[in-house]
CSV table of N, CA and C in Angstrom, one decimal:
chain,number,residue,atom,x,y,z
A,222,MET,N,5.4,18.7,-8.7
A,222,MET,CA,4.7,17.5,-8.2
A,222,MET,C,4.8,16.4,-9.2
A,223,ALA,N,5.3,15.2,-8.7
A,223,ALA,CA,5.4,14.2,-9.6
A,223,ALA,C,4.0,13.5,-10.1
A,224,SER,N,3.9,12.9,-11.2
A,224,SER,CA,2.7,12.4,-11.7
A,224,SER,C,2.4,10.9,-11.1
A,225,GLN,N,3.4,10.2,-10.8
A,225,GLN,CA,3.2,8.9,-10.5
A,225,GLN,C,3.9,8.7,-8.9
A,226,LEU,N,3.6,7.7,-8.3
A,226,LEU,CA,4.0,7.4,-7.0
A,226,LEU,C,4.7,6.2,-7.1
A,227,GLN,N,6.0,6.1,-6.6
A,227,GLN,CA,6.8,4.9,-6.5
A,227,GLN,C,6.3,4.0,-5.3
A,228,VAL,N,5.9,2.8,-5.5
A,228,VAL,CA,5.2,2.1,-4.4
A,228,VAL,C,5.9,0.7,-4.4
A,229,GLU,N,6.2,0.2,-3.1
A,229,GLU,CA,6.8,-1.0,-2.9
A,229,GLU,C,5.9,-1.8,-1.7
A,230,VAL,N,5.4,-3.0,-2.1
A,230,VAL,CA,4.7,-3.8,-1.1
A,230,VAL,C,5.7,-4.9,-0.7
A,231,VAL,N,6.1,-4.9,0.6
A,231,VAL,CA,7.0,-6.0,1.0
A,231,VAL,C,6.4,-6.7,2.3
A,232,ALA,N,6.5,-8.1,2.1
A,232,ALA,CA,6.4,-9.0,3.4
A,232,ALA,C,7.6,-9.2,4.0
A,233,VAL,N,7.5,-9.9,5.1
A,233,VAL,CA,8.7,-10.2,5.9
A,233,VAL,C,9.7,-11.0,5.1
A,234,GLU,N,9.2,-11.9,4.2
A,234,GLU,CA,10.0,-12.8,3.5
A,234,GLU,C,10.4,-12.4,2.0
A,235,GLU,N,9.6,-11.5,1.5
A,235,GLU,CA,9.7,-11.2,0.2
A,235,GLU,C,9.1,-9.8,-0.2
A,236,LYS,N,9.7,-9.4,-1.4
A,236,LYS,CA,9.0,-8.3,-2.0
A,236,LYS,C,7.9,-8.6,-2.9
A,237,VAL,N,6.7,-8.3,-2.5
A,237,VAL,CA,5.5,-8.7,-3.1
A,237,VAL,C,5.1,-7.9,-4.5
A,238,TRP,N,5.3,-6.7,-4.4
A,238,TRP,CA,5.0,-5.8,-5.7
A,238,TRP,C,5.8,-4.4,-5.5
A,239,SER,N,6.3,-4.1,-6.7
A,239,SER,CA,7.0,-2.8,-6.7
A,239,SER,C,6.7,-2.2,-8.1
A,240,GLY,N,6.4,-0.8,-8.2
A,240,GLY,CA,6.1,-0.1,-9.4
A,240,GLY,C,5.6,1.3,-9.2
A,241,GLU,N,5.1,1.9,-10.3
A,241,GLU,CA,4.6,3.2,-10.2
A,241,GLU,C,3.1,3.0,-10.1
A,242,ALA,N,2.5,4.0,-9.4
A,242,ALA,CA,0.9,3.9,-9.3
A,242,ALA,C,0.5,5.4,-9.2
A,243,GLU,N,-0.7,5.6,-9.4
A,243,GLU,CA,-1.5,6.9,-9.5
A,243,GLU,C,-1.9,7.3,-7.9
A,244,MET,N,-2.2,6.2,-7.1
A,244,MET,CA,-2.6,6.4,-5.8
A,244,MET,C,-2.5,5.0,-5.1
A,245,LEU,N,-2.3,5.2,-3.7
A,245,LEU,CA,-2.3,4.0,-2.8
A,245,LEU,C,-3.3,4.3,-1.8
A,246,VAL,N,-4.2,3.4,-1.2
A,246,VAL,CA,-5.1,3.5,-0.2
A,246,VAL,C,-4.8,2.4,0.8
A,247,ALA,N,-4.6,2.8,2.1
A,247,ALA,CA,-4.4,1.8,3.0
A,247,ALA,C,-5.2,2.3,4.3
A,248,ARG,N,-5.4,1.2,5.2
A,248,ARG,CA,-6.2,1.5,6.4
A,248,ARG,C,-5.2,1.3,7.5
A,249,THR,N,-4.9,2.3,8.3
A,249,THR,CA,-4.0,2.3,9.4
A,249,THR,C,-4.9,2.3,10.7
A,250,THR,N,-4.2,2.3,11.8
A,250,THR,CA,-4.9,2.3,13.1
A,250,THR,C,-5.5,3.6,13.3
A,251,GLU,N,-5.2,4.6,12.8
A,251,GLU,CA,-5.8,6.1,12.8
A,251,GLU,C,-6.9,6.2,11.7
A,252,GLY,N,-7.1,5.3,10.7
A,252,GLY,CA,-8.1,5.4,9.8
A,252,GLY,C,-7.7,5.2,8.4
A,253,GLU,N,-8.5,5.3,7.3
A,253,GLU,CA,-8.1,5.1,6.1
A,253,GLU,C,-7.4,6.2,5.5
A,254,LEU,N,-6.3,5.9,4.7
A,254,LEU,CA,-5.4,6.9,4.1
A,254,LEU,C,-5.2,6.8,2.7
A,255,GLY,N,-5.3,7.9,2.1
A,255,GLY,CA,-5.1,7.8,0.5
A,255,GLY,C,-3.9,8.7,0.3
A,256,VAL,N,-2.9,8.1,-0.4
A,256,VAL,CA,-1.6,8.6,-0.8
A,256,VAL,C,-1.6,9.0,-2.2
A,257,LEU,N,-1.3,10.3,-2.5
A,257,LEU,CA,-1.0,10.7,-3.8
A,257,LEU,C,0.3,11.2,-4.1
A,258,PRO,N,0.9,11.3,-5.2
A,258,PRO,CA,2.2,11.9,-5.3
A,258,PRO,C,2.4,13.2,-4.7
A,259,GLY,N,3.5,13.5,-3.9
A,259,GLY,CA,3.7,14.6,-3.2
A,259,GLY,C,3.2,14.7,-1.8
A,260,HIS,N,2.7,13.5,-1.4
A,260,HIS,CA,2.1,13.5,0.0
A,260,HIS,C,3.3,13.8,1.0
A,261,ALA,N,2.9,14.4,2.2
A,261,ALA,CA,3.8,14.7,3.2
A,261,ALA,C,4.5,13.4,3.8
A,262,PRO,N,5.7,13.3,4.3
A,262,PRO,CA,6.2,12.1,5.0
A,262,PRO,C,5.4,11.7,6.1
A,263,LEU,N,5.2,10.4,6.3
A,263,LEU,CA,4.4,10.0,7.4
A,263,LEU,C,4.7,8.4,7.6
A,264,LEU,N,4.7,8.0,8.9
A,264,LEU,CA,4.8,6.7,9.2
A,264,LEU,C,3.6,6.2,9.9
A,265,GLY,N,2.9,5.1,9.4
A,265,GLY,CA,1.6,4.8,10.2
A,265,GLY,C,1.6,3.3,10.3
A,266,GLN,N,0.9,2.8,11.4
A,266,GLN,CA,0.8,1.4,11.8
A,266,GLN,C,-0.4,0.9,10.9
A,267,LEU,N,-0.3,-0.2,10.0
A,267,LEU,CA,-1.3,-0.7,9.4
A,267,LEU,C,-2.4,-1.5,10.4
A,268,ALA,N,-3.6,-1.4,10.1
A,268,ALA,CA,-4.6,-2.0,11.0
A,268,ALA,C,-4.6,-3.5,10.5
A,269,GLU,N,-5.1,-4.3,11.6
A,269,GLU,CA,-4.8,-5.8,11.4
A,269,GLU,C,-6.4,-6.4,11.4
A,270,PRO,N,-6.9,-7.2,10.5
A,270,PRO,CA,-6.3,-7.4,9.2
A,270,PRO,C,-6.8,-6.2,8.4
A,271,SER,N,-6.2,-6.0,7.3
A,271,SER,CA,-6.3,-4.9,6.4
A,271,SER,C,-6.2,-5.2,4.9
A,272,GLN,N,-6.4,-4.2,4.1
A,272,GLN,CA,-6.1,-4.3,2.7
A,272,GLN,C,-5.4,-3.0,2.3
A,273,VAL,N,-4.6,-3.3,1.4
A,273,VAL,CA,-3.8,-2.1,0.7
A,273,VAL,C,-4.2,-2.1,-0.9
A,274,ARG,N,-4.7,-0.9,-1.3
A,274,ARG,CA,-5.1,-0.9,-2.7
A,274,ARG,C,-4.2,0.1,-3.4
A,275,VAL,N,-3.7,-0.5,-4.6
A,275,VAL,CA,-2.7,0.2,-5.4
A,275,VAL,C,-3.4,0.5,-6.7
A,276,LYS,N,-3.6,1.8,-6.9
A,276,LYS,CA,-4.3,2.3,-8.2
A,276,LYS,C,-3.4,2.6,-9.2
A,277,LEU,N,-3.5,1.9,-10.3
A,277,LEU,CA,-2.6,1.9,-11.5
A,277,LEU,C,-3.2,3.0,-12.5
A,278,GLY,N,-2.4,3.3,-13.5
A,278,GLY,CA,-2.9,4.0,-14.7
A,278,GLY,C,-4.0,3.3,-15.4
A,279,GLY,N,-5.0,4.0,-16.1
A,279,GLY,CA,-6.0,3.2,-16.8
A,279,GLY,C,-7.2,2.7,-16.0
A,280,GLY,N,-7.1,3.0,-14.8
A,280,GLY,CA,-8.2,2.5,-13.9
A,280,GLY,C,-8.0,1.1,-13.3
A,281,GLU,N,-6.8,0.5,-13.6
A,281,GLU,CA,-6.5,-0.9,-12.9
A,281,GLU,C,-6.2,-0.7,-11.5
A,282,GLU,N,-6.5,-1.8,-10.7
A,282,GLU,CA,-6.2,-1.7,-9.4
A,282,GLU,C,-5.8,-2.9,-8.8
A,283,ILE,N,-4.8,-3.1,-8.0
A,283,ILE,CA,-4.3,-4.2,-7.4
A,283,ILE,C,-4.5,-4.2,-5.9
A,284,THR,N,-5.1,-5.2,-5.4
A,284,THR,CA,-5.4,-5.3,-3.9
A,284,THR,C,-4.8,-6.3,-3.1
A,285,TYR,N,-4.2,-6.0,-2.0
A,285,TYR,CA,-3.5,-7.0,-1.2
A,285,TYR,C,-4.1,-7.1,0.1
A,286,ASP,N,-4.3,-8.3,0.7
A,286,ASP,CA,-4.6,-8.6,2.0
A,286,ASP,C,-3.3,-8.5,3.0
A,287,VAL,N,-3.3,-7.6,4.0
A,287,VAL,CA,-2.1,-7.6,4.7
A,287,VAL,C,-2.4,-7.8,6.3
A,288,ASP,N,-1.6,-8.4,6.8
A,288,ASP,CA,-1.6,-8.6,8.3
A,288,ASP,C,-0.5,-7.8,8.9
A,289,GLY,N,-0.7,-6.9,9.8
A,289,GLY,CA,0.4,-6.1,10.6
A,289,GLY,C,1.3,-5.4,9.7
A,290,GLY,N,2.1,-4.5,10.3
A,290,GLY,CA,3.1,-3.9,9.6
A,290,GLY,C,2.9,-2.3,9.6
A,291,PHE,N,3.7,-1.7,8.7
A,291,PHE,CA,3.7,-0.3,8.8
A,291,PHE,C,3.7,0.3,7.3
A,292,LEU,N,3.3,1.5,7.2
A,292,LEU,CA,3.3,2.2,6.0
A,292,LEU,C,4.1,3.5,6.1
A,293,SER,N,5.2,3.6,5.3
A,293,SER,CA,6.1,4.7,5.2
A,293,SER,C,6.1,5.5,4.0
A,294,ILE,N,5.8,6.8,4.2
A,294,ILE,CA,5.7,7.7,3.1
A,294,ILE,C,7.0,8.7,3.2
A,295,THR,N,7.6,8.6,2.1
A,295,THR,CA,8.8,9.6,2.1
A,295,THR,C,8.9,10.2,0.7
A,296,ASP,N,9.9,11.3,0.5
A,296,ASP,CA,9.9,11.8,-0.8
A,296,ASP,C,10.2,10.9,-2.0
A,297,GLY,N,10.7,9.7,-1.5
A,297,GLY,CA,11.1,8.7,-2.6
A,297,GLY,C,9.8,7.8,-2.9
A,298,GLY,N,8.6,7.9,-2.2
A,298,GLY,CA,7.7,7.0,-2.5
A,298,GLY,C,7.0,6.3,-1.3
A,299,VAL,N,6.3,5.4,-1.5
A,299,VAL,CA,5.6,4.6,-0.3
A,299,VAL,C,6.0,3.2,-0.3
A,300,THR,N,6.3,2.8,1.0
A,300,THR,CA,6.6,1.5,1.2
A,300,THR,C,5.8,0.8,2.3
A,301,VAL,N,5.0,-0.3,2.0
A,301,VAL,CA,4.2,-1.1,2.9
A,301,VAL,C,5.0,-2.3,3.2
A,302,LEU,N,5.3,-2.4,4.6
A,302,LEU,CA,6.1,-3.4,5.1
A,302,LEU,C,5.1,-4.0,6.0
A,303,ALA,N,4.8,-5.3,5.6
A,303,ALA,CA,3.7,-6.1,6.3
A,303,ALA,C,4.1,-7.4,6.7
A,304,GLU,N,3.7,-7.9,7.9
A,304,GLU,CA,4.0,-9.2,8.3
A,304,GLU,C,3.7,-10.3,7.2
A,305,SER,N,2.6,-10.2,6.6
A,305,SER,CA,2.3,-11.0,5.4
A,305,SER,C,1.4,-10.2,4.4
A,306,ALA,N,1.5,-10.4,3.1
A,306,ALA,CA,0.9,-9.6,2.0
A,306,ALA,C,0.6,-10.7,1.0
A,307,GLN,N,-0.7,-10.8,0.6
A,307,GLN,CA,-1.2,-11.7,-0.6
A,307,GLN,C,-2.2,-11.0,-1.3
A,308,PRO,N,-2.3,-11.4,-2.7
A,308,PRO,CA,-3.3,-10.8,-3.5
A,308,PRO,C,-4.7,-11.1,-2.9
A,309,ALA,N,-5.4,-10.1,-2.8
A,309,ALA,CA,-6.9,-10.3,-2.4
A,309,ALA,C,-7.7,-11.2,-3.3
A,310,SER,N,-8.7,-11.9,-2.8
A,310,SER,CA,-9.5,-12.6,-3.7
A,310,SER,C,-10.5,-11.7,-4.2
A,311,PRO,N,-11.1,-11.9,-5.5
A,311,PRO,CA,-12.0,-10.9,-6.1
A,311,PRO,C,-13.3,-10.9,-5.3
A,312,ALA,N,-13.6,-11.8,-4.6
A,312,ALA,CA,-15.0,-11.8,-3.7
A,312,ALA,C,-14.7,-10.9,-2.6
A,313,ALA,N,-13.4,-10.6,-2.1
A,313,ALA,CA,-13.2,-9.9,-0.9
A,313,ALA,C,-13.1,-8.3,-1.3
A,314,ARG,N,-13.2,-7.8,-2.4
A,314,ARG,CA,-13.0,-6.5,-2.7
A,314,ARG,C,-14.3,-5.9,-2.7
């Protein structure tokens, strides 16, 4: 099992963030989902509006507000493909 998860957060117009993370948490239409390295492949529809939290090493966390889109989990990592994605304001967390 890999110790890090390869994550890409992509909006329609641009790649928003890419890198390695310990965990990703996203809210899909089926409920909140936590993704760790070695997660089974999955394709989920993101809830609207929603937040995606990327947990990095050392306790750091990056949060994005996303509208629409999908979450794809493969052996290669996780891709969040959203209609729009922007850093969440600190008050919204």
